[in-house]
Amino acid sequence: MKVSSIHRSLLLALSFSFDLVTSAKAPLLINPPGLAPLPSLKQATAAAAAAGLELGNIQGDILIGMKKDKELFFFFHINDVPTFRSHLSADIHPLVTDVTELLSNDTQPATLVNIAFSQAGLNTLGVTDQLGDSLFSAGQAAGAADLGDGPGAGTGNWEPAFVTGTIHGVLILASSTTDNINSQLASLQATLGSSITESYRLLGEARPDDQNGHEHFGFKDGISQPMINGFNGVINGVPLFPTQSPAIDAGHILLGESGDRSMDSRPPWAKDGSFLVFRQLKQLVPEFDNFLVANTPSDMTPELLGARMVGRWKSGAPIFLSPHADDPDLGNNSTRNNNFNYTSSDPDFIFESNQERCPFSAHIRKTNPRADFTIQSPFPNHIIRSGIPYGPEVSPAEAAAGVSTVERGLAFVAYQSDISVGFHTLQNVWANNQNFVFGKNISTNPGIGFDPIIGANQGAARNVTGLDPSSANGVITMLTDFVVSRGGEYFFSPPISALLTPLGA
Ligand code: N7H
């Protein structure tokens, strides 16, 4: 065992024995009913052994998903490279939380610590190896207009810190309390001193009470995630969670693993890292609610219109399985709420044209077309979503006026091994492209419109079809975006070993 591994194991054992003599601590992760299941530590260990995956070298946030309670994104700029590199090895490396630690309350730290670097950050650290992803290398601001962000060159609504390309890295701190996060951050800042400066920070918080696990429009989020071989996918030919999305090879998310399309061009030290797409997506909640009321066709309710825009009811129940009314039992049941692929055994159901159960443009169908997508099967365009809501609840005054006066939204995080195949295809090629049609629908449905939730047209109007089940070709024109990009950055979340070499010193 390497010295660094002994150090990490010792810390883990100490924190574990400390837990034994103190009262039960609050779990680090939330677990609202209906969210994508995590494996037990035993299941994950068996899956990893079968697939040859080293879960202890993978940063925890990559495979955990949208189950954080409080989460701080602390963006930083490196001023003093030698000092930062030595602290990265000596002080940050032992703290970084791996996947296995998060799978049991006994081994979870009080605060998850993960770290990732932009291309500018890797350049600053003197790491010259190319990771093999041109979007990562260019940085997110360079492609803002391409993502549909607007106005103008794309960065008009962006948070200034994201525009300049001077963010070198992000520390991700997550816990059950903001006090824990603040004390972990204070300790890290005391250690790192002036070797870094803060560029920007965003605090995410799971919503309270019955909205726990729901994003700000009110829909349960984090339900559908790809199952990963070597973690929660297929073990020795048997799916661990057979009613979930089909399992994909770990290399769709992790560099250098089976399924990574650019496996041969990755530097060896980057194996088991993942590209982290961060986006601060502002949500105009009272405006969205008003839009639903004002635009509901006479044969629908605002709730149904909203559900058809998303593809799920607020409870998480998929409209494809429950097309006429919400079904909270279905929404809460993770063995049923993701068990569909838009096909049906009903002989009257014409798959190529039927939008009665779910519009082709619905957000979850645009971003994961399931059996619609026959051009390539299985298709490789998958991401693990690990974001969290940010900003306060809508106040009674905002709801009454129908106008947002404070910012709230989704701190969107997506992990994948290829940004172009993952996030960028979902946003640019599918959500923003009103003429994109999936394999099964090519002949009958040219031009299904934008994704009504995240489809973006640089602030200009967006047409959406299929929202009214009785008029599939009817067009609803959306003059306002209810999700507005405030920018972001592309990062690389390295394997934990790389924090020693080549990133540390
Ligand atoms: Fe989306 N929403 O509340 O409407 N998303 N999303 N997303 N999203 C999903 O299945 C939402 C965004 C995906 O496998 C649900 O977890 C909001 C971006 C994918 O069936 C809900 C924002 C991208 C899925 C939302 C936002 C994606 C998904 C259903 C921004 C990628 C899984 C719950 C503020 C570019 C699809 C669930 C599947 C699901 C919402 C952003 C992608 C409720 C409000 C930017 C792949």
mmCIF file of N, CA and C in Angstrom, residues 362-487:
data_model
loop_
_atom_site.group_PDB
_atom_site.id
_atom_site.type_symbol
_atom_site.label_atom_id
_atom_site.label_comp_id
_atom_site.label_asym_id
_atom_site.label_seq_id
_atom_site.Cartn_x
_atom_site.Cartn_y
_atom_site.Cartn_z
ATOM 1 N N ALA A 362 -40.785 16.702 -25.223
ATOM 2 C CA ALA A 362 -40.703 16.795 -23.752
ATOM 3 C C ALA A 362 -39.237 16.735 -23.295
ATOM 4 N N HIS A 363 -38.930 17.478 -22.241
ATOM 5 C CA HIS A 363 -37.528 17.601 -21.801
ATOM 6 C C HIS A 363 -36.851 16.245 -21.599
ATOM 7 N N ILE A 364 -37.521 15.307 -20.932
ATOM 8 C CA ILE A 364 -36.825 14.036 -20.652
ATOM 9 C C ILE A 364 -36.726 13.167 -21.904
ATOM 10 N N ARG A 365 -37.600 13.426 -22.913
ATOM 11 C CA ARG A 365 -37.525 12.634 -24.141
ATOM 12 C C ARG A 365 -36.460 13.207 -25.074
ATOM 13 N N LYS A 366 -36.334 14.544 -25.080
ATOM 14 C CA LYS A 366 -35.284 15.194 -25.880
ATOM 15 C C LYS A 366 -33.900 14.816 -25.354
ATOM 16 N N THR A 367 -33.760 14.739 -24.015
ATOM 17 C CA THR A 367 -32.424 14.539 -23.448
ATOM 18 C C THR A 367 -32.079 13.060 -23.228
ATOM 19 N N ASN A 368 -33.071 12.188 -23.355
ATOM 20 C CA ASN A 368 -32.810 10.744 -23.320
ATOM 21 C C ASN A 368 -33.906 10.058 -24.142
ATOM 22 N N PRO A 369 -33.715 10.001 -25.472
ATOM 23 C CA PRO A 369 -34.805 9.519 -26.337
ATOM 24 C C PRO A 369 -35.109 8.026 -26.219
ATOM 25 N N ARG A 370 -34.336 7.317 -25.423
ATOM 26 C CA ARG A 370 -34.608 5.879 -25.196
ATOM 27 C C ARG A 370 -34.828 5.162 -26.532
ATOM 28 N N ALA A 371 -35.924 4.419 -26.682
ATOM 29 C CA ALA A 371 -36.095 3.610 -27.908
ATOM 30 C C ALA A 371 -36.380 4.453 -29.149
ATOM 31 N N ASP A 372 -36.656 5.760 -28.996
ATOM 32 C CA ASP A 372 -36.829 6.612 -30.181
ATOM 33 C C ASP A 372 -35.586 6.619 -31.041
ATOM 34 N N PHE A 373 -34.443 6.490 -30.387
ATOM 35 C CA PHE A 373 -33.177 6.731 -31.072
ATOM 36 C C PHE A 373 -32.673 5.435 -31.675
ATOM 37 N N THR A 374 -32.931 5.259 -32.962
ATOM 38 C CA THR A 374 -32.538 3.998 -33.585
ATOM 39 C C THR A 374 -31.347 4.166 -34.524
ATOM 40 N N ILE A 375 -30.879 5.403 -34.679
ATOM 41 C CA ILE A 375 -29.757 5.624 -35.598
ATOM 42 C C ILE A 375 -28.548 4.839 -35.101
ATOM 43 N N GLN A 376 -28.373 4.816 -33.791
ATOM 44 C CA GLN A 376 -27.271 4.068 -33.194
ATOM 45 C C GLN A 376 -27.812 3.437 -31.919
ATOM 46 N N SER A 377 -27.715 2.146 -31.818
ATOM 47 C CA SER A 377 -28.292 1.500 -30.647
ATOM 48 C C SER A 377 -27.305 0.482 -30.063
ATOM 49 N N PRO A 378 -26.936 0.595 -28.774
ATOM 50 C CA PRO A 378 -27.318 1.678 -27.873
ATOM 51 C C PRO A 378 -26.557 2.949 -28.223
ATOM 52 N N PHE A 379 -27.183 4.099 -27.977
ATOM 53 C CA PHE A 379 -26.479 5.347 -28.280
ATOM 54 C C PHE A 379 -25.603 5.749 -27.086
ATOM 55 N N PRO A 380 -24.534 6.504 -27.383
ATOM 56 C CA PRO A 380 -23.537 6.768 -26.332
ATOM 57 C C PRO A 380 -23.769 8.047 -25.539
ATOM 58 N N ASN A 381 -24.877 8.766 -25.814
ATOM 59 C CA ASN A 381 -25.008 10.127 -25.286
ATOM 60 C C ASN A 381 -25.647 10.134 -23.900
ATOM 61 N N HIS A 382 -24.835 9.824 -22.904
ATOM 62 C CA HIS A 382 -25.342 9.768 -21.536
ATOM 63 C C HIS A 382 -24.480 10.627 -20.609
ATOM 64 N N ILE A 383 -25.144 11.185 -19.601
ATOM 65 C CA ILE A 383 -24.440 11.963 -18.583
ATOM 66 C C ILE A 383 -24.935 11.504 -17.212
ATOM 67 N N ILE A 384 -24.103 11.680 -16.202
ATOM 68 C CA ILE A 384 -24.610 11.562 -14.827
ATOM 69 C C ILE A 384 -24.854 12.978 -14.331
ATOM 70 N N ARG A 385 -26.082 13.245 -13.908
ATOM 71 C CA ARG A 385 -26.443 14.589 -13.428
ATOM 72 C C ARG A 385 -26.239 14.651 -11.917
ATOM 73 N N SER A 386 -25.425 15.625 -11.493
ATOM 74 C CA SER A 386 -25.076 15.711 -10.069
ATOM 75 C C SER A 386 -25.301 17.108 -9.516
ATOM 76 N N GLY A 387 -26.270 17.832 -10.065
ATOM 77 C CA GLY A 387 -26.501 19.211 -9.644
ATOM 78 C C GLY A 387 -27.358 19.315 -8.407
ATOM 79 N N ILE A 388 -27.751 20.538 -8.097
ATOM 80 C CA ILE A 388 -28.533 20.835 -6.889
ATOM 81 C C ILE A 388 -29.208 22.198 -7.098
ATOM 82 N N PRO A 389 -30.408 22.398 -6.554
ATOM 83 C CA PRO A 389 -31.014 23.735 -6.665
ATOM 84 C C PRO A 389 -30.204 24.776 -5.885
ATOM 85 N N TYR A 390 -30.279 26.032 -6.322
ATOM 86 C CA TYR A 390 -29.704 27.135 -5.537
ATOM 87 C C TYR A 390 -30.746 28.245 -5.438
ATOM 88 N N GLY A 391 -30.563 29.095 -4.439
ATOM 89 C CA GLY A 391 -31.443 30.252 -4.264
ATOM 90 C C GLY A 391 -32.633 29.923 -3.383
ATOM 91 N N PRO A 392 -33.287 30.991 -2.886
ATOM 92 C CA PRO A 392 -34.376 30.807 -1.915
ATOM 93 C C PRO A 392 -35.670 30.330 -2.557
ATOM 94 N N GLU A 393 -36.584 29.929 -1.701
ATOM 95 C CA GLU A 393 -37.942 29.584 -2.143
ATOM 96 C C GLU A 393 -38.627 30.839 -2.689
ATOM 97 N N VAL A 394 -39.599 30.656 -3.559
ATOM 98 C CA VAL A 394 -40.374 31.795 -4.074
ATOM 99 C C VAL A 394 -41.143 32.422 -2.903
ATOM 100 N N SER A 395 -41.039 33.731 -2.774
ATOM 101 C CA SER A 395 -41.749 34.409 -1.676
ATOM 102 C C SER A 395 -43.205 34.632 -2.079
ATOM 103 N N PRO A 396 -44.090 34.821 -1.089
ATOM 104 C CA PRO A 396 -45.484 35.116 -1.427
ATOM 105 C C PRO A 396 -45.598 36.351 -2.322
ATOM 106 N N ALA A 397 -44.729 37.362 -2.097
ATOM 107 C CA ALA A 397 -44.801 38.587 -2.914
ATOM 108 C C ALA A 397 -44.438 38.280 -4.370
ATOM 109 N N GLU A 398 -43.412 37.447 -4.572
ATOM 110 C CA GLU A 398 -43.035 37.092 -5.952
ATOM 111 C C GLU A 398 -44.158 36.299 -6.623
ATOM 112 N N ALA A 399 -44.735 35.363 -5.867
ATOM 113 C CA ALA A 399 -45.811 34.548 -6.447
ATOM 114 C C ALA A 399 -46.989 35.439 -6.833
ATOM 115 N N ALA A 400 -47.321 36.409 -5.953
ATOM 116 C CA ALA A 400 -48.476 37.271 -6.226
ATOM 117 C C ALA A 400 -48.216 38.154 -7.439
ATOM 118 N N ALA A 401 -46.979 38.670 -7.544
ATOM 119 C CA ALA A 401 -46.667 39.568 -8.665
ATOM 120 C C ALA A 401 -46.356 38.796 -9.946
ATOM 121 N N GLY A 402 -46.048 37.525 -9.811
ATOM 122 C CA GLY A 402 -45.680 36.733 -10.994
ATOM 123 C C GLY A 402 -44.315 37.110 -11.540
ATOM 124 N N VAL A 403 -43.488 37.706 -10.693
ATOM 125 C CA VAL A 403 -42.175 38.176 -11.155
ATOM 126 C C VAL A 403 -41.100 37.754 -10.138
ATOM 127 N N SER A 404 -39.990 37.209 -10.640
ATOM 128 C CA SER A 404 -38.862 36.848 -9.758
ATOM 129 C C SER A 404 -38.103 38.114 -9.388
ATOM 130 N N THR A 405 -37.854 38.288 -8.089
ATOM 131 C CA THR A 405 -37.042 39.447 -7.685
ATOM 132 C C THR A 405 -35.691 39.013 -7.117
ATOM 133 N N VAL A 406 -35.530 37.715 -6.861
ATOM 134 C CA VAL A 406 -34.211 37.203 -6.469
ATOM 135 C C VAL A 406 -33.894 36.017 -7.379
ATOM 136 N N GLU A 407 -32.598 35.727 -7.483
ATOM 137 C CA GLU A 407 -32.218 34.644 -8.396
ATOM 138 C C GLU A 407 -32.288 33.288 -7.702
ATOM 139 N N ARG A 408 -32.852 32.333 -8.409
ATOM 140 C CA ARG A 408 -32.855 30.930 -7.978
ATOM 141 C C ARG A 408 -32.698 30.082 -9.233
ATOM 142 N N GLY A 409 -32.338 28.837 -9.059
ATOM 143 C CA GLY A 409 -32.196 27.996 -10.246
ATOM 144 C C GLY A 409 -31.556 26.667 -9.926
ATOM 145 N N LEU A 410 -30.869 26.153 -10.922
ATOM 146 C CA LEU A 410 -30.227 24.848 -10.791
ATOM 147 C C LEU A 410 -28.734 25.023 -11.019
ATOM 148 N N ALA A 411 -27.933 24.611 -10.015
ATOM 149 C CA ALA A 411 -26.488 24.506 -10.214
ATOM 150 C C ALA A 411 -26.299 23.170 -10.919
ATOM 151 N N PHE A 412 -26.273 23.244 -12.243
ATOM 152 C CA PHE A 412 -26.284 22.026 -13.073
ATOM 153 C C PHE A 412 -24.868 21.457 -13.144
ATOM 154 N N VAL A 413 -24.750 20.168 -12.867
ATOM 155 C CA VAL A 413 -23.463 19.466 -12.981
ATOM 156 C C VAL A 413 -23.701 18.196 -13.775
ATOM 157 N N ALA A 414 -22.897 17.994 -14.809
ATOM 158 C CA ALA A 414 -22.990 16.744 -15.575
ATOM 159 C C ALA A 414 -21.600 16.152 -15.743
ATOM 160 N N TYR A 415 -21.493 14.836 -15.544
ATOM 161 C CA TYR A 415 -20.228 14.133 -15.741
ATOM 162 C C TYR A 415 -20.325 13.241 -16.975
ATOM 163 N N GLN A 416 -19.248 13.192 -17.743
ATOM 164 C CA GLN A 416 -19.159 12.349 -18.925
ATOM 165 C C GLN A 416 -17.686 12.255 -19.338
ATOM 166 N N SER A 417 -17.373 11.268 -20.205
ATOM 167 C CA SER A 417 -15.981 11.138 -20.650
ATOM 168 C C SER A 417 -15.730 11.936 -21.922
ATOM 169 N N ASP A 418 -16.776 12.495 -22.524
ATOM 170 C CA ASP A 418 -16.619 13.247 -23.770
ATOM 171 C C ASP A 418 -17.724 14.306 -23.783
ATOM 172 N N ILE A 419 -17.350 15.580 -23.620
ATOM 173 C CA ILE A 419 -18.365 16.637 -23.489
ATOM 174 C C ILE A 419 -19.181 16.770 -24.771
ATOM 175 N N SER A 420 -18.524 16.566 -25.890
ATOM 176 C CA SER A 420 -19.224 16.699 -27.163
ATOM 177 C C SER A 420 -20.316 15.633 -27.323
ATOM 178 N N VAL A 421 -20.018 14.421 -26.890
ATOM 179 C CA VAL A 421 -20.982 13.318 -26.978
ATOM 180 C C VAL A 421 -22.033 13.425 -25.876
ATOM 181 N N GLY A 422 -21.644 13.911 -24.722
ATOM 182 C CA GLY A 422 -22.558 14.009 -23.585
ATOM 183 C C GLY A 422 -23.319 15.319 -23.578
ATOM 184 N N PHE A 423 -23.011 16.194 -22.638
ATOM 185 C CA PHE A 423 -23.765 17.444 -22.444
ATOM 186 C C PHE A 423 -24.010 18.205 -23.746
ATOM 187 N N HIS A 424 -22.970 18.342 -24.582
ATOM 188 C CA HIS A 424 -23.104 19.206 -25.754
ATOM 189 C C HIS A 424 -24.109 18.649 -26.759
ATOM 190 N N THR A 425 -24.152 17.336 -26.919
ATOM 191 C CA THR A 425 -25.161 16.760 -27.816
ATOM 192 C C THR A 425 -26.552 16.977 -27.246
ATOM 193 N N LEU A 426 -26.711 16.745 -25.945
ATOM 194 C CA LEU A 426 -28.041 16.894 -25.335
ATOM 195 C C LEU A 426 -28.553 18.329 -25.477
ATOM 196 N N GLN A 427 -27.644 19.301 -25.232
ATOM 197 C CA GLN A 427 -28.081 20.702 -25.259
ATOM 198 C C GLN A 427 -28.167 21.227 -26.698
ATOM 199 N N ASN A 428 -27.098 21.046 -27.454
ATOM 200 C CA ASN A 428 -26.997 21.697 -28.772
ATOM 201 C C ASN A 428 -27.702 20.919 -29.875
ATOM 202 N N VAL A 429 -27.493 19.623 -29.925
ATOM 203 C CA VAL A 429 -28.009 18.843 -31.062
ATOM 204 C C VAL A 429 -29.449 18.404 -30.831
ATOM 205 N N TRP A 430 -29.820 18.175 -29.595
ATOM 206 C CA TRP A 430 -31.174 17.680 -29.323
ATOM 207 C C TRP A 430 -32.106 18.779 -28.780
ATOM 208 N N ALA A 431 -31.767 19.372 -27.615
ATOM 209 C CA ALA A 431 -32.708 20.322 -26.980
ATOM 210 C C ALA A 431 -32.904 21.586 -27.814
ATOM 211 N N ASN A 432 -31.819 22.123 -28.399
ATOM 212 C CA ASN A 432 -31.899 23.410 -29.099
ATOM 213 C C ASN A 432 -32.283 23.278 -30.561
ATOM 214 N N ASN A 433 -32.360 22.077 -31.056
ATOM 215 C CA ASN A 433 -32.513 21.877 -32.494
ATOM 216 C C ASN A 433 -33.953 21.490 -32.806
ATOM 217 N N GLN A 434 -34.721 22.468 -33.319
ATOM 218 C CA GLN A 434 -36.139 22.192 -33.530
ATOM 219 C C GLN A 434 -36.375 21.227 -34.675
ATOM 220 N N ASN A 435 -35.365 21.027 -35.493
ATOM 221 C CA ASN A 435 -35.541 20.110 -36.617
ATOM 222 C C ASN A 435 -34.938 18.746 -36.373
ATOM 223 N N PHE A 436 -34.361 18.563 -35.200
ATOM 224 C CA PHE A 436 -33.786 17.244 -34.943
ATOM 225 C C PHE A 436 -34.905 16.239 -34.701
ATOM 226 N N VAL A 437 -34.850 15.159 -35.433
ATOM 227 C CA VAL A 437 -35.857 14.118 -35.246
ATOM 228 C C VAL A 437 -35.139 12.819 -34.956
ATOM 229 N N PHE A 438 -35.705 12.037 -34.080
ATOM 230 C CA PHE A 438 -35.083 10.779 -33.702
ATOM 231 C C PHE A 438 -35.417 9.719 -34.730
ATOM 232 N N GLY A 439 -34.637 8.663 -34.727
ATOM 233 C CA GLY A 439 -34.734 7.634 -35.755
ATOM 234 C C GLY A 439 -36.140 7.208 -36.106
ATOM 235 N N LYS A 440 -36.915 6.800 -35.127
ATOM 236 C CA LYS A 440 -38.248 6.265 -35.397
ATOM 237 C C LYS A 440 -39.184 7.307 -35.972
ATOM 238 N N ASN A 441 -38.873 8.590 -35.720
ATOM 239 C CA ASN A 441 -39.839 9.623 -36.067
ATOM 240 C C ASN A 441 -39.505 10.353 -37.355
ATOM 241 N N ILE A 442 -38.440 9.950 -38.016
ATOM 242 C CA ILE A 442 -37.932 10.742 -39.131
ATOM 243 C C ILE A 442 -38.993 11.010 -40.189
ATOM 244 N N SER A 443 -39.687 9.978 -40.628
ATOM 245 C CA SER A 443 -40.582 10.176 -41.767
ATOM 246 C C SER A 443 -41.832 10.946 -41.381
ATOM 247 N N THR A 444 -42.306 10.756 -40.153
ATOM 248 C CA THR A 444 -43.606 11.323 -39.810
ATOM 249 C C THR A 444 -43.535 12.645 -39.069
ATOM 250 N N ASN A 445 -42.418 12.944 -38.458
ATOM 251 C CA ASN A 445 -42.404 14.100 -37.571
ATOM 252 C C ASN A 445 -41.212 15.018 -37.783
ATOM 253 N N PRO A 446 -41.110 15.626 -38.957
ATOM 254 C CA PRO A 446 -40.003 16.556 -39.131
ATOM 255 C C PRO A 446 -40.245 17.822 -38.313
ATOM 256 N N GLY A 447 -39.302 18.191 -37.493
ATOM 257 C CA GLY A 447 -39.408 19.454 -36.774
ATOM 258 C C GLY A 447 -40.339 19.389 -35.590
ATOM 259 N N ILE A 448 -39.843 18.900 -34.490
ATOM 260 C CA ILE A 448 -40.706 18.775 -33.311
ATOM 261 C C ILE A 448 -40.575 19.980 -32.388
ATOM 262 N N GLY A 449 -39.681 20.893 -32.737
ATOM 263 C CA GLY A 449 -39.526 22.096 -31.931
ATOM 264 C C GLY A 449 -38.446 21.954 -30.870
ATOM 265 N N PHE A 450 -38.346 22.989 -30.064
ATOM 266 C CA PHE A 450 -37.336 23.047 -29.007
ATOM 267 C C PHE A 450 -37.779 22.210 -27.803
ATOM 268 N N ASP A 451 -36.815 21.844 -26.975
ATOM 269 C CA ASP A 451 -37.111 21.351 -25.627
ATOM 270 C C ASP A 451 -37.682 22.552 -24.873
ATOM 271 N N PRO A 452 -38.945 22.471 -24.384
ATOM 272 C CA PRO A 452 -39.551 23.664 -23.772
ATOM 273 C C PRO A 452 -38.916 24.080 -22.452
ATOM 274 N N ILE A 453 -38.147 23.191 -21.811
ATOM 275 C CA ILE A 453 -37.516 23.551 -20.535
ATOM 276 C C ILE A 453 -36.136 24.159 -20.770
ATOM 277 N N ILE A 454 -35.259 23.430 -21.452
ATOM 278 C CA ILE A 454 -33.874 23.923 -21.573
ATOM 279 C C ILE A 454 -33.492 24.330 -22.989
ATOM 280 N N GLY A 455 -34.356 24.068 -23.989
ATOM 281 C CA GLY A 455 -34.036 24.475 -25.352
ATOM 282 C C GLY A 455 -33.792 25.969 -25.364
ATOM 283 N N ALA A 456 -32.746 26.398 -26.057
ATOM 284 C CA ALA A 456 -32.386 27.821 -26.011
ATOM 285 C C ALA A 456 -32.068 28.317 -27.411
ATOM 286 N N ASN A 457 -32.483 29.563 -27.665
ATOM 287 C CA ASN A 457 -32.387 30.150 -28.999
ATOM 288 C C ASN A 457 -31.773 31.538 -28.887
ATOM 289 N N GLN A 458 -30.778 31.655 -28.021
ATOM 290 C CA GLN A 458 -30.110 32.942 -27.738
ATOM 291 C C GLN A 458 -31.108 34.027 -27.338
ATOM 292 N N GLY A 459 -32.140 33.621 -26.610
ATOM 293 C CA GLY A 459 -33.124 34.572 -26.093
ATOM 294 C C GLY A 459 -34.292 34.822 -27.030
ATOM 295 N N ALA A 460 -34.200 34.351 -28.282
ATOM 296 C CA ALA A 460 -35.305 34.575 -29.226
ATOM 297 C C ALA A 460 -36.414 33.544 -28.983
ATOM 298 N N ALA A 461 -37.582 33.783 -29.605
ATOM 299 C CA ALA A 461 -38.749 32.921 -29.399
ATOM 300 C C ALA A 461 -38.451 31.474 -29.795
ATOM 301 N N ARG A 462 -39.173 30.545 -29.150
ATOM 302 C CA ARG A 462 -38.990 29.114 -29.434
ATOM 303 C C ARG A 462 -40.342 28.475 -29.707
ATOM 304 N N ASN A 463 -40.429 27.722 -30.768
ATOM 305 C CA ASN A 463 -41.650 26.963 -31.055
ATOM 306 C C ASN A 463 -41.516 25.555 -30.513
ATOM 307 N N VAL A 464 -42.625 25.055 -29.968
ATOM 308 C CA VAL A 464 -42.651 23.691 -29.430
ATOM 309 C C VAL A 464 -43.920 23.028 -29.952
ATOM 310 N N THR A 465 -43.830 21.782 -30.365
ATOM 311 C CA THR A 465 -45.036 21.075 -30.801
ATOM 312 C C THR A 465 -45.325 19.903 -29.859
ATOM 313 N N GLY A 466 -46.505 19.350 -30.010
ATOM 314 C CA GLY A 466 -46.843 18.106 -29.306
ATOM 315 C C GLY A 466 -47.342 18.290 -27.891
ATOM 316 N N LEU A 467 -47.417 19.543 -27.398
ATOM 317 C CA LEU A 467 -47.779 19.722 -25.986
ATOM 318 C C LEU A 467 -49.258 19.444 -25.738
ATOM 319 N N ASP A 468 -50.090 19.711 -26.758
ATOM 320 C CA ASP A 468 -51.522 19.447 -26.616
ATOM 321 C C ASP A 468 -51.817 18.063 -27.206
ATOM 322 N N PRO A 469 -52.216 17.104 -26.354
ATOM 323 C CA PRO A 469 -52.391 15.736 -26.867
ATOM 324 C C PRO A 469 -53.445 15.635 -27.957
ATOM 325 N N SER A 470 -54.385 16.599 -27.993
ATOM 326 C CA SER A 470 -55.423 16.494 -29.031
ATOM 327 C C SER A 470 -55.004 17.205 -30.311
ATOM 328 N N SER A 471 -53.843 17.817 -30.335
ATOM 329 C CA SER A 471 -53.397 18.524 -31.540
ATOM 330 C C SER A 471 -51.881 18.434 -31.619
ATOM 331 N N ALA A 472 -51.400 17.240 -31.971
ATOM 332 C CA ALA A 472 -49.964 16.973 -31.886
ATOM 333 C C ALA A 472 -49.133 17.943 -32.715
ATOM 334 N N ASN A 473 -49.677 18.423 -33.837
ATOM 335 C CA ASN A 473 -48.890 19.329 -34.666
ATOM 336 C C ASN A 473 -49.086 20.793 -34.288
ATOM 337 N N GLY A 474 -49.963 21.051 -33.321
ATOM 338 C CA GLY A 474 -50.175 22.432 -32.883
ATOM 339 C C GLY A 474 -48.895 22.995 -32.284
ATOM 340 N N VAL A 475 -48.651 24.270 -32.585
ATOM 341 C CA VAL A 475 -47.413 24.902 -32.129
ATOM 342 C C VAL A 475 -47.713 25.844 -30.966
ATOM 343 N N ILE A 476 -46.941 25.746 -29.906
ATOM 344 C CA ILE A 476 -46.984 26.763 -28.859
ATOM 345 C C ILE A 476 -45.679 27.550 -28.969
ATOM 346 N N THR A 477 -45.811 28.877 -29.060
ATOM 347 C CA THR A 477 -44.615 29.707 -29.171
ATOM 348 C C THR A 477 -44.268 30.265 -27.800
ATOM 349 N N MET A 478 -43.057 30.029 -27.393
ATOM 350 C CA MET A 478 -42.603 30.518 -26.091
ATOM 351 C C MET A 478 -41.732 31.751 -26.346
ATOM 352 N N LEU A 479 -42.235 32.905 -25.875
ATOM 353 C CA LEU A 479 -41.541 34.166 -26.147
ATOM 354 C C LEU A 479 -40.433 34.429 -25.120
ATOM 355 N N THR A 480 -40.551 33.752 -23.973
ATOM 356 C CA THR A 480 -39.584 33.978 -22.888
ATOM 357 C C THR A 480 -38.911 32.658 -22.542
ATOM 358 N N ASP A 481 -37.655 32.732 -22.141
ATOM 359 C CA ASP A 481 -36.982 31.558 -21.577
ATOM 360 C C ASP A 481 -37.275 31.514 -20.079
ATOM 361 N N PHE A 482 -37.625 30.354 -19.589
ATOM 362 C CA PHE A 482 -37.826 30.218 -18.143
ATOM 363 C C PHE A 482 -36.586 29.631 -17.475
ATOM 364 N N VAL A 483 -35.656 29.147 -18.295
ATOM 365 C CA VAL A 483 -34.324 28.750 -17.820
ATOM 366 C C VAL A 483 -33.324 29.628 -18.571
ATOM 367 N N VAL A 484 -32.556 30.401 -17.831
ATOM 368 C CA VAL A 484 -31.619 31.349 -18.445
ATOM 369 C C VAL A 484 -30.205 31.000 -17.997
ATOM 370 N N SER A 485 -29.338 30.774 -18.963
ATOM 371 C CA SER A 485 -27.963 30.420 -18.591
ATOM 372 C C SER A 485 -27.219 31.620 -18.047
ATOM 373 N N ARG A 486 -26.637 31.432 -16.882
ATOM 374 C CA ARG A 486 -25.761 32.466 -16.292
ATOM 375 C C ARG A 486 -24.303 32.048 -16.426
ATOM 376 N N GLY A 487 -24.076 31.061 -17.327
ATOM 377 C CA GLY A 487 -22.712 30.680 -17.649
ATOM 378 C C GLY A 487 -22.200 29.514 -16.830
#
